[in-house]
Amino acid sequence: VKVEFLDYEAMESRGWQLTDDDLFEKAADDELGGEAYGYFYVEENETLLEAAEDEGYAWPFACRGGACTNCAVAIVDGEMPSPASHILPKELHDRGIRLSCIAAPTTDAKIVYNVKHLPAIRDLLL
Ligand code: FES
């Protein structure tokens, strides 16, 4: 499946919000590139984090086992089911937050990575 991605810090520095309807249109129109915005493909049996690493991207992670939230991403469009075991509070899961080390999109998707800088997740990390 194809994943279009945007870096949370690049988004925040431009004053954009996760809830902006045209978030990815703005990202595509901007001079973003490199690590901040782009796309790649996720193979079957690969996690989203592994797929990003295969492309040479250094996305944040620590435990690689669904236990720390350093690797959190936000699904803006598409489906990314979580395995039964993960530590995300239901409220964050309901808002589309996922852990890239233990899951992958099952449909083409738009995701914001690096959301460990989102205040609600930063609090979990402290
Ligand atoms: Fe720790 Fe994914 S790296 S939850």
Coordinates of N, CA and C and ligand atoms in Angstrom, one line a residue:
V1 N 0.9 -1.2 0.0 CA 0.0 0.0 0.0 C 0.9 1.2 0.0
K2 N 0.4 2.3 -0.5 CA 1.1 3.6 -0.6 C 0.9 4.4 0.7
V3 N 1.9 4.9 1.2 CA 1.8 5.8 2.4 C 2.4 7.2 2.1
E4 N 1.6 8.2 2.2 CA 2.0 9.6 2.1 C 2.3 10.1 3.5
F5 N 3.4 10.7 3.8 CA 3.8 11.0 5.1 C 4.2 12.5 5.3
L6 N 4.0 13.0 6.5 CA 4.4 14.3 6.8 C 4.9 14.3 8.2
D7 N 6.0 15.1 8.4 CA 6.6 15.2 9.7 C 5.8 16.1 10.6
Y8 N 5.6 15.7 11.9 CA 4.8 16.5 12.8 C 5.4 17.8 13.1
E9 N 6.8 17.8 13.2 CA 7.4 19.1 13.5 C 7.4 20.1 12.4
A10 N 7.5 19.6 11.1 CA 7.3 20.4 10.0 C 5.9 21.0 9.9
M11 N 4.9 20.2 10.2 CA 3.5 20.6 10.3 C 3.3 21.7 11.3
E12 N 3.9 21.4 12.5 CA 3.7 22.4 13.6 C 4.4 23.7 13.3
S13 N 5.6 23.6 12.7 CA 6.3 24.9 12.5 C 5.6 25.8 11.5
R14 N 4.7 25.2 10.7 CA 4.0 26.0 9.7 C 2.6 26.4 10.2
G15 N 2.3 26.0 11.5 CA 1.0 26.4 12.1 C -0.1 25.5 11.6
W16 N 0.2 24.4 10.9 CA -0.9 23.5 10.4 C -1.3 22.6 11.6
Q17 N -2.6 22.1 11.4 CA -3.1 21.2 12.4 C -3.4 19.8 11.8
L18 N -3.4 18.8 12.7 CA -3.7 17.5 12.3 C -5.2 17.4 11.7
T19 N -6.0 18.3 12.2 CA -7.4 18.3 11.8 C -7.7 19.1 10.5
D20 N -6.7 19.8 10.0 CA -6.9 20.6 8.7 C -7.3 19.6 7.6
D21 N -8.4 20.0 7.0 CA -8.9 19.1 5.9 C -7.9 19.0 4.7
D22 N -7.2 20.1 4.5 CA -6.3 20.2 3.3 C -4.8 20.0 3.7
L23 N -4.6 19.4 4.9 CA -3.3 19.2 5.4 C -2.3 18.7 4.3
F24 N -2.6 17.6 3.7 CA -1.7 17.0 2.8 C -1.6 17.7 1.4
E25 N -2.7 18.4 1.1 CA -2.6 19.3 -0.1 C -1.6 20.4 0.2
K26 N -1.7 21.0 1.4 CA -0.7 22.1 1.7 C 0.7 21.6 1.8
A27 N 0.9 20.3 2.3 CA 2.2 19.8 2.4 C 2.8 19.5 1.0
A28 N 1.9 19.1 0.1 CA 2.4 18.8 -1.3 C 2.7 20.1 -2.0
D29 N 2.0 21.2 -1.7 CA 2.2 22.5 -2.4 C 3.5 23.2 -1.8
D30 N 3.8 22.8 -0.6 CA 4.9 23.6 0.1 C 6.2 23.1 -0.5
E31 N 7.3 23.7 -0.1 CA 8.6 23.3 -0.5 C 9.2 22.2 0.4
L32 N 8.3 21.5 1.0 CA 8.8 20.4 1.9 C 9.3 19.3 1.0
G33 N 10.2 18.5 1.6 CA 10.7 17.3 0.9 C 11.6 16.6 1.8
G34 N 12.4 15.7 1.3 CA 13.4 15.0 2.1 C 12.6 14.2 3.2
E35 N 13.0 14.5 4.4 CA 12.4 13.7 5.6 C 11.1 14.3 6.0
A36 N 10.7 15.5 5.5 CA 9.5 16.1 6.0 C 8.2 15.7 5.3
Y37 N 8.3 15.4 4.1 CA 7.1 15.0 3.3 C 7.5 14.2 2.1
G38 N 6.6 13.2 1.9 CA 6.9 12.3 0.7 C 6.0 11.1 0.8
Y39 N 6.4 10.1 0.0 CA 5.6 8.8 0.1 C 6.5 7.6 -0.2
F40 N 6.0 6.5 0.3 CA 6.7 5.2 0.0 C 5.7 4.1 0.0
Y41 N 6.1 2.9 -0.3 CA 5.2 1.8 -0.3 C 5.6 0.8 0.9
V42 N 4.5 0.3 1.5 CA 4.7 -0.7 2.5 C 4.4 -2.1 2.0
E43 N 5.3 -3.0 2.1 CA 5.1 -4.4 1.7 C 4.3 -5.1 2.7
E44 N 3.8 -6.3 2.3 CA 3.1 -7.1 3.2 C 4.1 -7.6 4.3
N45 N 3.6 -7.9 5.4 CA 4.4 -8.4 6.5 C 5.5 -7.4 7.0
E46 N 5.3 -6.2 6.7 CA 6.3 -5.2 7.1 C 5.5 -4.2 8.0
T47 N 6.2 -3.7 9.1 CA 5.5 -2.7 9.9 C 5.8 -1.3 9.1
L48 N 5.0 -0.3 9.5 CA 5.2 1.0 8.9 C 6.6 1.5 9.2
L49 N 7.1 1.3 10.4 CA 8.4 1.7 10.8 C 9.5 1.1 10.0
E50 N 9.4 -0.2 9.8 CA 10.3 -1.0 8.9 C 10.3 -0.4 7.5
A51 N 9.1 -0.2 7.0 CA 9.0 0.3 5.6 C 9.7 1.7 5.5
A52 N 9.5 2.5 6.5 CA 10.2 3.9 6.5 C 11.7 3.7 6.5
E53 N 12.1 2.8 7.3 CA 13.6 2.5 7.4 C 14.2 2.0 6.2
D54 N 13.4 1.1 5.5 CA 13.8 0.5 4.2 C 14.1 1.6 3.2
E55 N 13.3 2.7 3.3 CA 13.5 3.9 2.4 C 14.6 4.8 2.8
G56 N 15.2 4.5 4.0 CA 16.3 5.3 4.4 C 15.9 6.4 5.4
Y57 N 14.7 6.4 5.8 CA 14.2 7.4 6.8 C 14.5 7.0 8.2
A58 N 14.9 8.0 9.0 CA 15.2 7.7 10.4 C 14.0 8.2 11.3
W59 N 13.0 7.4 11.4 CA 11.8 7.8 12.2 C 12.1 7.4 13.6
P60 N 11.5 8.1 14.5 CA 11.7 7.9 16.0 C 11.2 6.5 16.4
F61 N 11.9 5.9 17.3 CA 11.5 4.7 17.9 C 12.3 4.5 19.2
A62 N 11.9 3.5 20.0 CA 12.8 3.1 21.1 C 12.6 1.6 21.3
C63 N 11.5 1.2 21.8 CA 11.3 -0.2 22.2 C 11.1 -1.2 21.0
R64 N 10.5 -0.7 20.0 CA 10.1 -1.5 18.8 C 9.1 -2.7 19.2
G65 N 8.5 -2.5 20.3 CA 7.6 -3.6 20.8 C 6.2 -3.1 21.2
G66 N 5.8 -1.9 20.9 CA 4.5 -1.4 21.3 C 4.4 -1.0 22.7
A67 N 5.5 -0.6 23.3 CA 5.4 -0.4 24.8 C 5.9 1.0 25.2
C68 N 6.2 1.9 24.2 CA 6.8 3.2 24.7 C 6.2 4.5 24.0
T69 N 5.5 4.3 22.9 CA 4.9 5.4 22.1 C 5.9 6.4 21.4
N70 N 7.2 6.1 21.5 CA 8.1 7.0 20.7 C 7.9 6.9 19.2
C71 N 7.3 5.9 18.7 CA 7.1 5.7 17.3 C 5.8 6.1 16.8
A72 N 5.0 6.8 17.6 CA 3.6 7.1 17.3 C 3.5 7.9 16.0
V73 N 2.4 7.6 15.3 CA 2.0 8.3 14.1 C 0.5 8.6 14.2
A74 N 0.0 9.5 13.4 CA -1.4 9.8 13.4 C -1.9 9.5 12.0
I75 N -2.9 8.7 11.9 CA -3.6 8.4 10.6 C -4.5 9.5 10.3
V76 N -4.3 10.2 9.2 CA -5.1 11.2 8.7 C -6.2 10.7 7.7
D77 N -5.7 9.7 7.0 CA -6.6 9.0 6.0 C -6.2 7.6 5.8
G78 N -7.1 6.7 5.8 CA -6.8 5.3 5.6 C -7.0 4.5 6.8
E79 N -6.7 3.2 6.7 CA -6.9 2.2 7.8 C -5.6 1.7 8.3
M80 N -5.4 1.6 9.6 CA -4.2 1.0 10.2 C -4.6 0.3 11.5
P81 N -5.1 -0.9 11.4 CA -5.5 -1.6 12.7 C -4.4 -1.9 13.6
S82 N -4.6 -1.8 14.9 CA -3.6 -2.2 15.9 C -3.7 -3.6 16.3
P83 N -2.6 -4.2 16.6 CA -2.7 -5.6 17.3 C -3.3 -5.4 18.7
A84 N -3.7 -6.5 19.2 CA -4.4 -6.5 20.5 C -3.6 -5.8 21.6
S85 N -2.3 -6.1 21.6 CA -1.5 -5.6 22.7 C -0.7 -4.3 22.3
H86 N -1.0 -3.2 22.9 CA -0.3 -2.0 22.7 C -0.7 -1.1 23.9
I87 N 0.1 0.0 24.1 CA -0.1 0.7 25.3 C -0.9 2.1 25.1
L88 N -1.4 2.3 23.9 CA -2.1 3.5 23.7 C -3.4 3.6 24.4
P89 N -3.6 4.7 25.1 CA -4.9 4.9 25.7 C -6.0 4.9 24.6
K90 N -7.2 4.4 25.0 CA -8.3 4.3 24.0 C -8.6 5.7 23.4
E91 N -8.5 6.7 24.2 CA -8.8 8.1 23.7 C -7.9 8.5 22.5
L92 N -6.6 8.1 22.6 CA -5.7 8.5 21.6 C -5.9 7.6 20.4
H93 N -6.1 6.3 20.6 CA -6.4 5.4 19.5 C -7.6 5.9 18.7
D94 N -8.6 6.3 19.4 CA -9.9 6.8 18.8 C -9.6 8.0 17.9
R95 N -8.5 8.8 18.3 CA -8.1 10.0 17.5 C -7.2 9.6 16.4
G96 N -7.0 8.3 16.1 CA -6.2 7.9 15.0 C -4.7 7.8 15.2
I97 N -4.3 7.8 16.5 CA -2.9 7.6 16.8 C -2.6 6.1 16.8
R98 N -1.5 5.7 16.2 CA -1.1 4.4 16.1 C 0.4 4.2 16.4
L99 N 0.9 3.0 16.6 CA 2.3 2.8 16.8 C 2.9 2.2 15.6
S100 N 3.9 2.8 15.0 CA 4.4 2.4 13.7 C 5.3 1.2 13.9
C101 N 5.7 0.8 15.1 CA 6.6 -0.3 15.2 C 5.9 -1.7 15.2
I102 N 4.6 -1.6 15.4 CA 3.8 -2.9 15.6 C 2.7 -3.0 14.6
A103 N 2.5 -2.0 13.7 CA 1.4 -2.1 12.8 C 1.7 -1.4 11.4
A104 N 0.9 -1.6 10.5 CA 1.0 -1.0 9.2 C -0.3 -0.8 8.6
P105 N -0.4 0.2 7.7 CA -1.7 0.5 7.0 C -2.2 -0.7 6.2
T106 N -3.5 -0.9 6.1 CA -4.0 -2.0 5.3 C -4.6 -1.4 4.0
T107 N -4.7 -0.1 3.9 CA -5.1 0.6 2.7 C -4.1 1.7 2.5
D108 N -4.2 2.3 1.3 CA -3.4 3.5 1.1 C -3.7 4.5 2.2
A109 N -2.7 5.2 2.6 CA -2.9 6.0 3.8 C -2.1 7.3 3.8
K110 N -2.6 8.3 4.5 CA -1.9 9.6 4.8 C -1.6 9.6 6.3
I111 N -0.3 9.7 6.6 CA 0.0 9.7 8.1 C 1.0 10.8 8.4
V112 N 0.8 11.3 9.6 CA 1.8 12.2 10.2 C 2.7 11.4 11.2
Y113 N 4.0 11.4 10.9 CA 4.8 10.7 11.8 C 5.5 11.7 12.8
N114 N 6.2 11.2 13.8 CA 6.8 12.0 14.8 C 5.8 12.7 15.7
V115 N 4.7 12.1 15.9 CA 3.7 12.7 16.8 C 4.0 12.5 18.2
K116 N 5.1 12.0 18.6 CA 5.5 11.9 20.0 C 5.7 13.4 20.5
H117 N 5.7 14.3 19.6 CA 5.8 15.7 20.0 C 4.4 16.3 20.3
L118 N 3.3 15.6 19.9 CA 2.0 16.0 20.3 C 1.9 16.0 21.8
P119 N 1.3 17.1 22.4 CA 1.3 17.2 23.8 C 0.7 16.0 24.5
A120 N -0.4 15.5 24.0 CA -1.0 14.3 24.7 C -0.1 13.1 24.7
I121 N 0.8 13.0 23.7 CA 1.7 11.8 23.7 C 3.0 12.2 24.5
R122 N 3.4 13.4 24.4 CA 4.6 13.8 25.2 C 4.4 13.6 26.7
D123 N 3.1 13.8 27.1 CA 2.8 13.5 28.5 C 3.0 12.0 28.9
L124 N 2.6 11.2 27.9 CA 2.8 9.7 28.2 C 4.3 9.3 28.3
L125 N 5.1 10.1 27.6 CA 6.5 9.7 27.6 C 7.3 10.2 28.8
L126 N 6.7 11.1 29.6 CA 7.4 11.6 30.7 C 7.3 10.7 31.9
Ligands
FES1 FE1 8.1 1.8 21.4 FE2 6.9 1.7 19.0 S1 9.0 2.0 19.4 S2 6.0 1.7 21.0

